[in-house]
PDB file of C-alpha atoms in Angstrom:
ATOM      1  CA  MET A   1      -9.070  30.210  19.030  1.00 51.00           C
ATOM      2  CA  ASN A   2      -7.704  29.774  15.520  1.00 63.00           C
ATOM      3  CA  HIS A   3      -5.979  26.413  15.176  1.00 73.00           C
ATOM      4  CA  THR A   4      -3.783  25.135  12.355  1.00 75.00           C
ATOM      5  CA  TYR A   5      -3.923  21.399  11.799  1.00 91.00           C
ATOM      6  CA  TYR A   6      -1.520  19.005  10.134  1.00 91.00           C
ATOM      7  CA  TRP A   7      -3.114  16.949   7.367  1.00 96.00           C
ATOM      8  CA  ALA A   8      -1.247  13.874   6.117  1.00 97.00           C
ATOM      9  CA  TYR A   9      -1.276  13.404   2.359  1.00 97.00           C
ATOM     10  CA  ASP A  10      -0.123  11.225  -0.511  1.00 98.00           C
ATOM     11  CA  LEU A  11      -0.898  12.927  -3.827  1.00 98.00           C
ATOM     12  CA  HIS A  12       0.772  10.485  -6.225  1.00 98.00           C
ATOM     13  CA  ILE A  13      -0.768   6.995  -6.244  1.00 98.00           C
ATOM     14  CA  HIS A  14      -1.360   4.674  -9.211  1.00 98.00           C
ATOM     15  CA  SER A  15      -4.280   2.295  -9.549  1.00 97.00           C
ATOM     16  CA  ALA A  16      -4.448  -0.967 -11.500  1.00 96.00           C
ATOM     17  CA  LEU A  17      -5.318   1.120 -14.556  1.00 97.00           C
ATOM     18  CA  SER A  18      -1.676   2.175 -14.823  1.00 96.00           C
ATOM     19  CA  PRO A  19       0.099  -0.758 -16.509  1.00 92.00           C
ATOM     20  CA  CYS A  20       3.066  -0.428 -14.175  1.00 89.00           C
ATOM     21  CA  ALA A  21       0.900  -0.781 -11.029  1.00 91.00           C
ATOM     22  CA  HIS A  22       0.071  -4.016  -9.210  1.00 94.00           C
ATOM     23  CA  SER A  23      -3.310  -5.614  -9.902  1.00 94.00           C
ATOM     24  CA  ASP A  24      -4.312  -5.219  -6.241  1.00 96.00           C
ATOM     25  CA  MET A  25      -4.233  -1.418  -6.572  1.00 97.00           C
ATOM     26  CA  THR A  26      -8.017  -1.327  -6.705  1.00 98.00           C
ATOM     27  CA  PRO A  27     -10.228   1.564  -5.564  1.00 98.00           C
ATOM     28  CA  ASN A  28     -11.226  -0.210  -2.331  1.00 98.00           C
ATOM     29  CA  ASN A  29      -7.701  -1.361  -1.520  1.00 98.00           C
ATOM     30  CA  ILE A  30      -6.224   2.089  -2.130  1.00 98.00           C
ATOM     31  CA  VAL A  31      -8.840   3.908  -0.040  1.00 98.00           C
ATOM     32  CA  ASN A  32      -8.728   1.393   2.792  1.00 97.00           C
ATOM     33  CA  MET A  33      -4.933   1.319   2.885  1.00 98.00           C
ATOM     34  CA  ALA A  34      -4.893   5.115   3.042  1.00 97.00           C
ATOM     35  CA  LEU A  35      -7.308   4.951   5.978  1.00 98.00           C
ATOM     36  CA  LEU A  36      -5.230   2.264   7.703  1.00 97.00           C
ATOM     37  CA  LYS A  37      -2.219   4.524   7.371  1.00 97.00           C
ATOM     38  CA  ASN A  38      -4.222   7.426   8.835  1.00 97.00           C
ATOM     39  CA  LEU A  39      -3.909   9.628   5.780  1.00 98.00           C
ATOM     40  CA  ASP A  40      -6.250  12.584   5.451  1.00 97.00           C
ATOM     41  CA  VAL A  41      -6.050  13.228   1.715  1.00 98.00           C
ATOM     42  CA  ILE A  42      -4.916  11.283  -1.345  1.00 98.00           C
ATOM     43  CA  SER A  43      -4.867  11.611  -5.109  1.00 98.00           C
ATOM     44  CA  VAL A  44      -4.962   8.716  -7.552  1.00 98.00           C
ATOM     45  CA  THR A  45      -2.880   9.875 -10.509  1.00 98.00           C
ATOM     46  CA  ASP A  46      -2.876   7.246 -13.226  1.00 97.00           C
ATOM     47  CA  HIS A  47      -0.839   7.658 -16.380  1.00 97.00           C
ATOM     48  CA  ASN A  48      -2.731   9.774 -18.933  1.00 97.00           C
ATOM     49  CA  THR A  49      -6.167   8.699 -17.685  1.00 97.00           C
ATOM     50  CA  THR A  50      -8.783   9.449 -15.036  1.00 97.00           C
ATOM     51  CA  GLN A  51     -11.085   6.501 -15.711  1.00 97.00           C
ATOM     52  CA  ASN A  52     -10.709   4.899 -12.269  1.00 98.00           C
ATOM     53  CA  LEU A  53     -11.439   8.140 -10.423  1.00 98.00           C
ATOM     54  CA  PRO A  54     -15.250   7.721 -10.384  1.00 98.00           C
ATOM     55  CA  ALA A  55     -14.876   4.438  -8.504  1.00 98.00           C
ATOM     56  CA  VAL A  56     -12.341   5.924  -6.090  1.00 98.00           C
ATOM     57  CA  PHE A  57     -14.738   8.782  -5.309  1.00 97.00           C
ATOM     58  CA  LYS A  58     -17.630   6.386  -4.731  1.00 97.00           C
ATOM     59  CA  VAL A  59     -15.564   4.203  -2.403  1.00 97.00           C
ATOM     60  CA  ALA A  60     -14.346   7.207  -0.399  1.00 97.00           C
ATOM     61  CA  LYS A  61     -17.805   8.743  -0.059  1.00 94.00           C
ATOM     62  CA  ASP A  62     -18.794   9.199   3.591  1.00 90.00           C
ATOM     63  CA  LYS A  63     -15.323   8.122   4.714  1.00 94.00           C
ATOM     64  CA  ASN A  64     -12.874  10.364   6.494  1.00 93.00           C
ATOM     65  CA  LEU A  65     -10.637  10.768   3.458  1.00 97.00           C
ATOM     66  CA  LEU A  66     -10.465  13.649   0.986  1.00 98.00           C
ATOM     67  CA  ILE A  67      -9.831  12.754  -2.669  1.00 98.00           C
ATOM     68  CA  ILE A  68      -8.098  15.249  -4.969  1.00 98.00           C
ATOM     69  CA  PRO A  69      -8.915  14.519  -8.630  1.00 98.00           C
ATOM     70  CA  GLY A  70      -5.610  13.945 -10.403  1.00 98.00           C
ATOM     71  CA  ILE A  71      -3.712  12.483 -13.337  1.00 98.00           C
ATOM     72  CA  GLU A  72      -0.041  12.010 -14.232  1.00 98.00           C
ATOM     73  CA  VAL A  73       0.549  13.197 -17.785  1.00 98.00           C
ATOM     74  CA  THR A  74       3.521  12.307 -19.973  1.00 97.00           C
ATOM     75  CA  THR A  75       4.209  15.250 -22.267  1.00 97.00           C
ATOM     76  CA  LYS A  76       5.665  15.259 -25.763  1.00 96.00           C
ATOM     77  CA  GLU A  77       9.037  15.976 -24.127  1.00 95.00           C
ATOM     78  CA  GLU A  78       8.556  12.821 -21.970  1.00 95.00           C
ATOM     79  CA  VAL A  79       8.200  14.879 -18.813  1.00 96.00           C
ATOM     80  CA  HIS A  80       5.842  13.625 -16.100  1.00 97.00           C
ATOM     81  CA  LEU A  81       3.456  16.278 -14.810  1.00 98.00           C
ATOM     82  CA  LEU A  82       1.018  15.842 -11.943  1.00 98.00           C
ATOM     83  CA  CYS A  83      -2.227  17.627 -12.743  1.00 98.00           C
ATOM     84  CA  TYR A  84      -4.800  18.308 -10.032  1.00 98.00           C
ATOM     85  CA  PHE A  85      -8.353  19.582 -10.499  1.00 98.00           C
ATOM     86  CA  PRO A  86     -11.129  21.172  -8.420  1.00 97.00           C
ATOM     87  CA  SER A  87     -13.683  18.501  -9.298  1.00 97.00           C
ATOM     88  CA  LEU A  88     -14.066  15.039 -10.764  1.00 97.00           C
ATOM     89  CA  ASP A  89     -15.907  16.512 -13.739  1.00 97.00           C
ATOM     90  CA  SER A  90     -13.083  18.922 -14.566  1.00 98.00           C
ATOM     91  CA  ALA A  91     -10.509  16.124 -14.354  1.00 98.00           C
ATOM     92  CA  MET A  92     -12.513  13.935 -16.711  1.00 97.00           C
ATOM     93  CA  LEU A  93     -13.066  16.795 -19.147  1.00 97.00           C
ATOM     94  CA  PHE A  94      -9.302  17.242 -19.214  1.00 98.00           C
ATOM     95  CA  GLU A  95      -8.905  13.568 -20.108  1.00 97.00           C
ATOM     96  CA  GLU A  96     -11.451  13.909 -22.891  1.00 96.00           C
ATOM     97  CA  TYR A  97      -9.112  16.492 -24.395  1.00 96.00           C
ATOM     98  CA  ILE A  98      -5.798  14.662 -23.975  1.00 96.00           C
ATOM     99  CA  LYS A  99      -6.904  11.133 -24.921  1.00 94.00           C
ATOM    100  CA  THR A 100      -7.003  12.030 -28.606  1.00 94.00           C
ATOM    101  CA  TYR A 101      -3.267  12.756 -28.358  1.00 97.00           C
ATOM    102  CA  LEU A 102      -2.331   9.326 -27.008  1.00 96.00           C
ATOM    103  CA  PRO A 103      -0.490   7.273 -29.659  1.00 95.00           C
ATOM    104  CA  SER A 104      -2.503   4.390 -31.094  1.00 93.00           C
ATOM    105  CA  ILE A 105      -0.018   1.796 -29.849  1.00 93.00           C
ATOM    106  CA  LYS A 106      -1.681  -1.234 -28.328  1.00 92.00           C
ATOM    107  CA  ASN A 107      -0.705  -2.308 -24.849  1.00 84.00           C
ATOM    108  CA  GLN A 108       1.347  -5.492 -24.662  1.00 88.00           C
ATOM    109  CA  LYS A 109      -0.138  -6.935 -21.474  1.00 83.00           C
ATOM    110  CA  GLU A 110       2.486  -9.633 -21.057  1.00 80.00           C
ATOM    111  CA  PHE A 111       5.213  -6.987 -21.025  1.00 84.00           C
ATOM    112  CA  PHE A 112       3.693  -3.811 -19.544  1.00 85.00           C
ATOM    113  CA  GLY A 113       0.788  -5.174 -17.502  1.00 85.00           C
ATOM    114  CA  GLU A 114      -2.998  -4.914 -17.515  1.00 89.00           C
ATOM    115  CA  GLN A 115      -4.874  -1.600 -17.755  1.00 92.00           C
ATOM    116  CA  TRP A 116      -8.106  -2.250 -15.868  1.00 94.00           C
ATOM    117  CA  ILE A 117     -11.037   0.099 -15.436  1.00 96.00           C
ATOM    118  CA  LEU A 118     -12.767  -0.830 -12.171  1.00 97.00           C
ATOM    119  CA  ASP A 119     -16.046  -0.032 -10.453  1.00 97.00           C
ATOM    120  CA  GLU A 120     -16.679   0.698  -6.772  1.00 96.00           C
ATOM    121  CA  GLN A 121     -16.891  -3.048  -6.084  1.00 96.00           C
ATOM    122  CA  ASP A 122     -13.421  -3.550  -7.622  1.00 97.00           C
ATOM    123  CA  GLU A 123     -15.024  -5.413 -10.518  1.00 96.00           C
ATOM    124  CA  ILE A 124     -13.375  -5.049 -13.930  1.00 95.00           C
ATOM    125  CA  ILE A 125     -15.750  -3.085 -16.172  1.00 95.00           C
ATOM    126  CA  GLY A 126     -13.341  -2.264 -18.988  1.00 94.00           C
ATOM    127  CA  GLU A 127      -9.804  -2.164 -20.230  1.00 94.00           C
ATOM    128  CA  VAL A 128      -7.839   0.537 -22.017  1.00 93.00           C
ATOM    129  CA  GLU A 129      -6.543  -0.813 -25.309  1.00 93.00           C
ATOM    130  CA  PHE A 130      -3.749   1.642 -26.023  1.00 94.00           C
ATOM    131  CA  LEU A 131      -0.613   1.816 -23.870  1.00 93.00           C
ATOM    132  CA  LEU A 132      -1.159   4.581 -21.323  1.00 95.00           C
ATOM    133  CA  ILE A 133       2.475   5.190 -20.386  1.00 94.00           C
ATOM    134  CA  ASN A 134       3.328   6.536 -23.836  1.00 95.00           C
ATOM    135  CA  ALA A 135       4.066  10.232 -24.301  1.00 96.00           C
ATOM    136  CA  LEU A 136       1.199  12.341 -25.576  1.00 97.00           C
ATOM    137  CA  SER A 137       1.732  14.409 -28.690  1.00 97.00           C
ATOM    138  CA  LEU A 138       1.179  17.520 -26.560  1.00 96.00           C
ATOM    139  CA  SER A 139       3.895  19.891 -25.386  1.00 96.00           C
ATOM    140  CA  ILE A 140       4.345  21.022 -21.800  1.00 96.00           C
ATOM    141  CA  ASP A 141       2.981  24.431 -22.784  1.00 96.00           C
ATOM    142  CA  LYS A 142      -0.227  22.942 -24.189  1.00 96.00           C
ATOM    143  CA  ILE A 143      -0.725  20.716 -21.143  1.00 97.00           C
ATOM    144  CA  PHE A 144      -0.438  23.739 -18.853  1.00 96.00           C
ATOM    145  CA  LYS A 145      -2.996  25.641 -20.901  1.00 96.00           C
ATOM    146  CA  ALA A 146      -5.434  22.707 -20.915  1.00 97.00           C
ATOM    147  CA  VAL A 147      -5.126  22.238 -17.141  1.00 97.00           C
ATOM    148  CA  GLN A 148      -5.628  25.941 -16.507  1.00 95.00           C
ATOM    149  CA  ASN A 149      -8.738  25.864 -18.722  1.00 96.00           C
ATOM    150  CA  GLN A 150     -10.177  23.435 -16.157  1.00 97.00           C
ATOM    151  CA  LYS A 151      -9.064  25.606 -13.196  1.00 96.00           C
ATOM    152  CA  GLY A 152      -6.463  23.012 -12.249  1.00 97.00           C
ATOM    153  CA  VAL A 153      -2.814  23.177 -11.282  1.00 98.00           C
ATOM    154  CA  VAL A 154       0.321  21.456 -12.584  1.00 98.00           C
ATOM    155  CA  VAL A 155       3.147  20.134 -10.396  1.00 98.00           C
ATOM    156  CA  PRO A 156       6.256  18.695 -12.105  1.00 97.00           C
ATOM    157  CA  ALA A 157       6.672  15.153 -10.779  1.00 97.00           C
ATOM    158  CA  HIS A 158       9.701  13.645  -9.004  1.00 96.00           C
ATOM    159  CA  ILE A 159      12.140  16.282 -10.251  1.00 94.00           C
ATOM    160  CA  ASP A 160      15.015  14.494  -8.474  1.00 93.00           C
ATOM    161  CA  LYS A 161      14.753  11.454 -10.747  1.00 90.00           C
ATOM    162  CA  SER A 162      17.128  10.856 -13.646  1.00 84.00           C
ATOM    163  CA  SER A 163      14.316  10.167 -16.108  1.00 88.00           C
ATOM    164  CA  TYR A 164      10.873  11.575 -16.921  1.00 90.00           C
ATOM    165  CA  SER A 165      11.459  14.699 -14.839  1.00 93.00           C
ATOM    166  CA  ILE A 166      11.407  18.298 -15.971  1.00 95.00           C
ATOM    167  CA  ILE A 167      15.033  18.733 -14.889  1.00 92.00           C
ATOM    168  CA  SER A 168      16.412  15.535 -16.420  1.00 92.00           C
ATOM    169  CA  ASN A 169      14.620  16.044 -19.729  1.00 90.00           C
ATOM    170  CA  LEU A 170      14.584  19.829 -20.156  1.00 88.00           C
ATOM    171  CA  GLY A 171      17.467  20.822 -17.907  1.00 87.00           C
ATOM    172  CA  TRP A 172      15.533  23.761 -16.464  1.00 86.00           C
ATOM    173  CA  ILE A 173      12.170  24.944 -15.184  1.00 91.00           C
ATOM    174  CA  PRO A 174      10.589  27.352 -17.696  1.00 91.00           C
ATOM    175  CA  SER A 175       9.982  30.619 -15.878  1.00 88.00           C
ATOM    176  CA  TYR A 176       7.081  31.591 -18.138  1.00 90.00           C
ATOM    177  CA  LEU A 177       4.989  28.644 -16.958  1.00 93.00           C
ATOM    178  CA  SER A 178       2.802  28.936 -13.891  1.00 91.00           C
ATOM    179  CA  ILE A 179       4.835  26.568 -11.710  1.00 95.00           C
ATOM    180  CA  HIS A 180       4.781  27.227  -7.976  1.00 97.00           C
ATOM    181  CA  THR A 181       5.240  23.757  -6.482  1.00 97.00           C
ATOM    182  CA  LEU A 182       7.616  20.887  -7.261  1.00 97.00           C
ATOM    183  CA  GLU A 183       7.476  17.248  -6.207  1.00 96.00           C
ATOM    184  CA  LEU A 184      10.392  15.352  -4.691  1.00 96.00           C
ATOM    185  CA  SER A 185      10.415  11.593  -4.297  1.00 93.00           C
ATOM    186  CA  ALA A 186       9.392  10.452  -0.832  1.00 90.00           C
ATOM    187  CA  THR A 187      12.476   8.219  -0.632  1.00 88.00           C
ATOM    188  CA  ILE A 188      15.006  10.973  -1.287  1.00 90.00           C
ATOM    189  CA  GLN A 189      17.797  11.281   1.282  1.00 87.00           C
ATOM    190  CA  LYS A 190      17.663  14.307   3.565  1.00 87.00           C
ATOM    191  CA  GLN A 191      20.937  15.759   2.303  1.00 87.00           C
ATOM    192  CA  ASP A 192      19.704  15.498  -1.291  1.00 89.00           C
ATOM    193  CA  GLN A 193      16.385  17.044  -0.343  1.00 89.00           C
ATOM    194  CA  LYS A 194      18.219  19.999   1.164  1.00 90.00           C
ATOM    195  CA  LEU A 195      20.274  20.354  -2.025  1.00 90.00           C
ATOM    196  CA  TRP A 196      17.188  20.543  -4.222  1.00 92.00           C
ATOM    197  CA  THR A 197      15.385  23.040  -2.016  1.00 91.00           C
ATOM    198  CA  THR A 198      18.534  25.167  -1.940  1.00 92.00           C
ATOM    199  CA  LEU A 199      18.879  25.059  -5.733  1.00 89.00           C
ATOM    200  CA  PHE A 200      15.250  26.100  -6.218  1.00 91.00           C
ATOM    201  CA  PRO A 201      14.431  28.340  -3.237  1.00 91.00           C
ATOM    202  CA  ASN A 202      11.423  30.069  -4.767  1.00 92.00           C
ATOM    203  CA  TYR A 203       9.182  27.021  -4.976  1.00 95.00           C
ATOM    204  CA  ARG A 204       6.912  25.129  -2.632  1.00 95.00           C
ATOM    205  CA  TRP A 205       7.487  21.406  -2.248  1.00 96.00           C
ATOM    206  CA  ILE A 206       5.485  18.236  -1.856  1.00 96.00           C
ATOM    207  CA  GLN A 207       6.616  14.653  -1.337  1.00 96.00           C
ATOM    208  CA  SER A 208       4.402  11.743  -2.323  1.00 96.00           C
ATOM    209  CA  SER A 209       4.895   8.035  -2.826  1.00 96.00           C
ATOM    210  CA  ASP A 210       4.372   7.438  -6.560  1.00 95.00           C
ATOM    211  CA  ALA A 211       2.993   4.159  -5.200  1.00 96.00           C
ATOM    212  CA  HIS A 212       2.505   1.285  -7.620  1.00 96.00           C
ATOM    213  CA  SER A 213       1.807  -1.178  -4.801  1.00 96.00           C
ATOM    214  CA  LEU A 214      -0.214  -0.920  -1.597  1.00 97.00           C
ATOM    215  CA  GLU A 215       2.731  -1.107   0.795  1.00 96.00           C
ATOM    216  CA  HIS A 216       4.337   1.928  -0.827  1.00 96.00           C
ATOM    217  CA  ILE A 217       1.459   4.286  -0.056  1.00 97.00           C
ATOM    218  CA  LEU A 218       2.835   6.816   2.399  1.00 97.00           C
ATOM    219  CA  GLU A 219       2.576   6.658   6.148  1.00 95.00           C
ATOM    220  CA  ARG A 220       1.881   9.926   8.002  1.00 95.00           C
ATOM    221  CA  GLN A 221       5.060  11.670   6.859  1.00 94.00           C
ATOM    222  CA  SER A 222       4.022  14.427   4.428  1.00 95.00           C
ATOM    223  CA  PHE A 223       1.745  17.163   5.735  1.00 96.00           C
ATOM    224  CA  PHE A 224      -0.232  20.227   4.730  1.00 95.00           C
ATOM    225  CA  GLU A 225      -0.864  22.881   7.371  1.00 93.00           C
ATOM    226  CA  PHE A 226      -4.382  24.299   7.125  1.00 91.00           C
ATOM    227  CA  LYS A 227      -7.170  25.307   9.446  1.00 90.00           C
ATOM    228  CA  LYS A 228      -9.567  23.347   7.235  1.00 92.00           C
ATOM    229  CA  LEU A 229      -8.865  20.568   4.752  1.00 94.00           C
ATOM    230  CA  THR A 230     -10.520  21.298   1.392  1.00 95.00           C
ATOM    231  CA  ILE A 231      -9.678  20.759  -2.265  1.00 96.00           C
ATOM    232  CA  GLN A 232      -9.652  24.531  -2.696  1.00 96.00           C
ATOM    233  CA  ASN A 233      -7.073  25.001   0.073  1.00 96.00           C
ATOM    234  CA  ILE A 234      -4.794  22.339  -1.377  1.00 97.00           C
ATOM    235  CA  LEU A 235      -5.023  23.680  -4.920  1.00 98.00           C
ATOM    236  CA  GLY A 236      -4.392  27.146  -3.548  1.00 97.00           C
ATOM    237  CA  PHE A 237      -1.233  25.942  -1.827  1.00 96.00           C
ATOM    238  CA  LEU A 238      -0.017  24.237  -5.010  1.00 97.00           C
ATOM    239  CA  LYS A 239      -0.693  27.441  -6.941  1.00 95.00           C
ATOM    240  CA  GLY A 240       1.458  29.407  -4.495  1.00 89.00           C
ATOM    241  CA  MET A 241      -1.471  31.266  -2.965  1.00 83.00           C
TER     242      MET A 241
END
């Protein structure tokens, strides 16, 4: 018999490398909290960087949790885009490209928070000097092209929010871009969720936590329906396949 299974996900989580995230958002804490909440797949999507992904992958190795390599990019237009990749290497190659477009503005730790690079033991092995939440000097169009060059997919983040969303900042979703899936905030009210899906009926939807603290990582409330859980199946869904 062919069975379809429901796989619980949270594809928008920040580690302690994002200055806005709590210091206890370490690779081990994130992975173990996801397991405690019985999630099947997560993505750690720090602002404009992938440098904590190697540790997250090492921690999750041999555990019953799939990791999707991801990053949350802030474009020149100050739009947040979730970018997902088929491999850790492709995600880190993407960062090698975009990091040269991050403004050379030093992080003010006392105001924005620390930006820690961690290893698989949650030990601090580095710190990003420049403020990661700044907008890159790259347009939405160029981000899409760079992600596609790495066989990845772009999902506009939290489009229901009044700031840093493609709707609030651009006022529309460019039809010429390869956008097939949109993200709504996990906390959105049901009537508002219905409004958004009615306004944009030709898109697929995901809902993730945008967690900056451990307690905000999702419970089993957002699901993919697949026979088999793989990175390829998830990226295919996000690409509208």
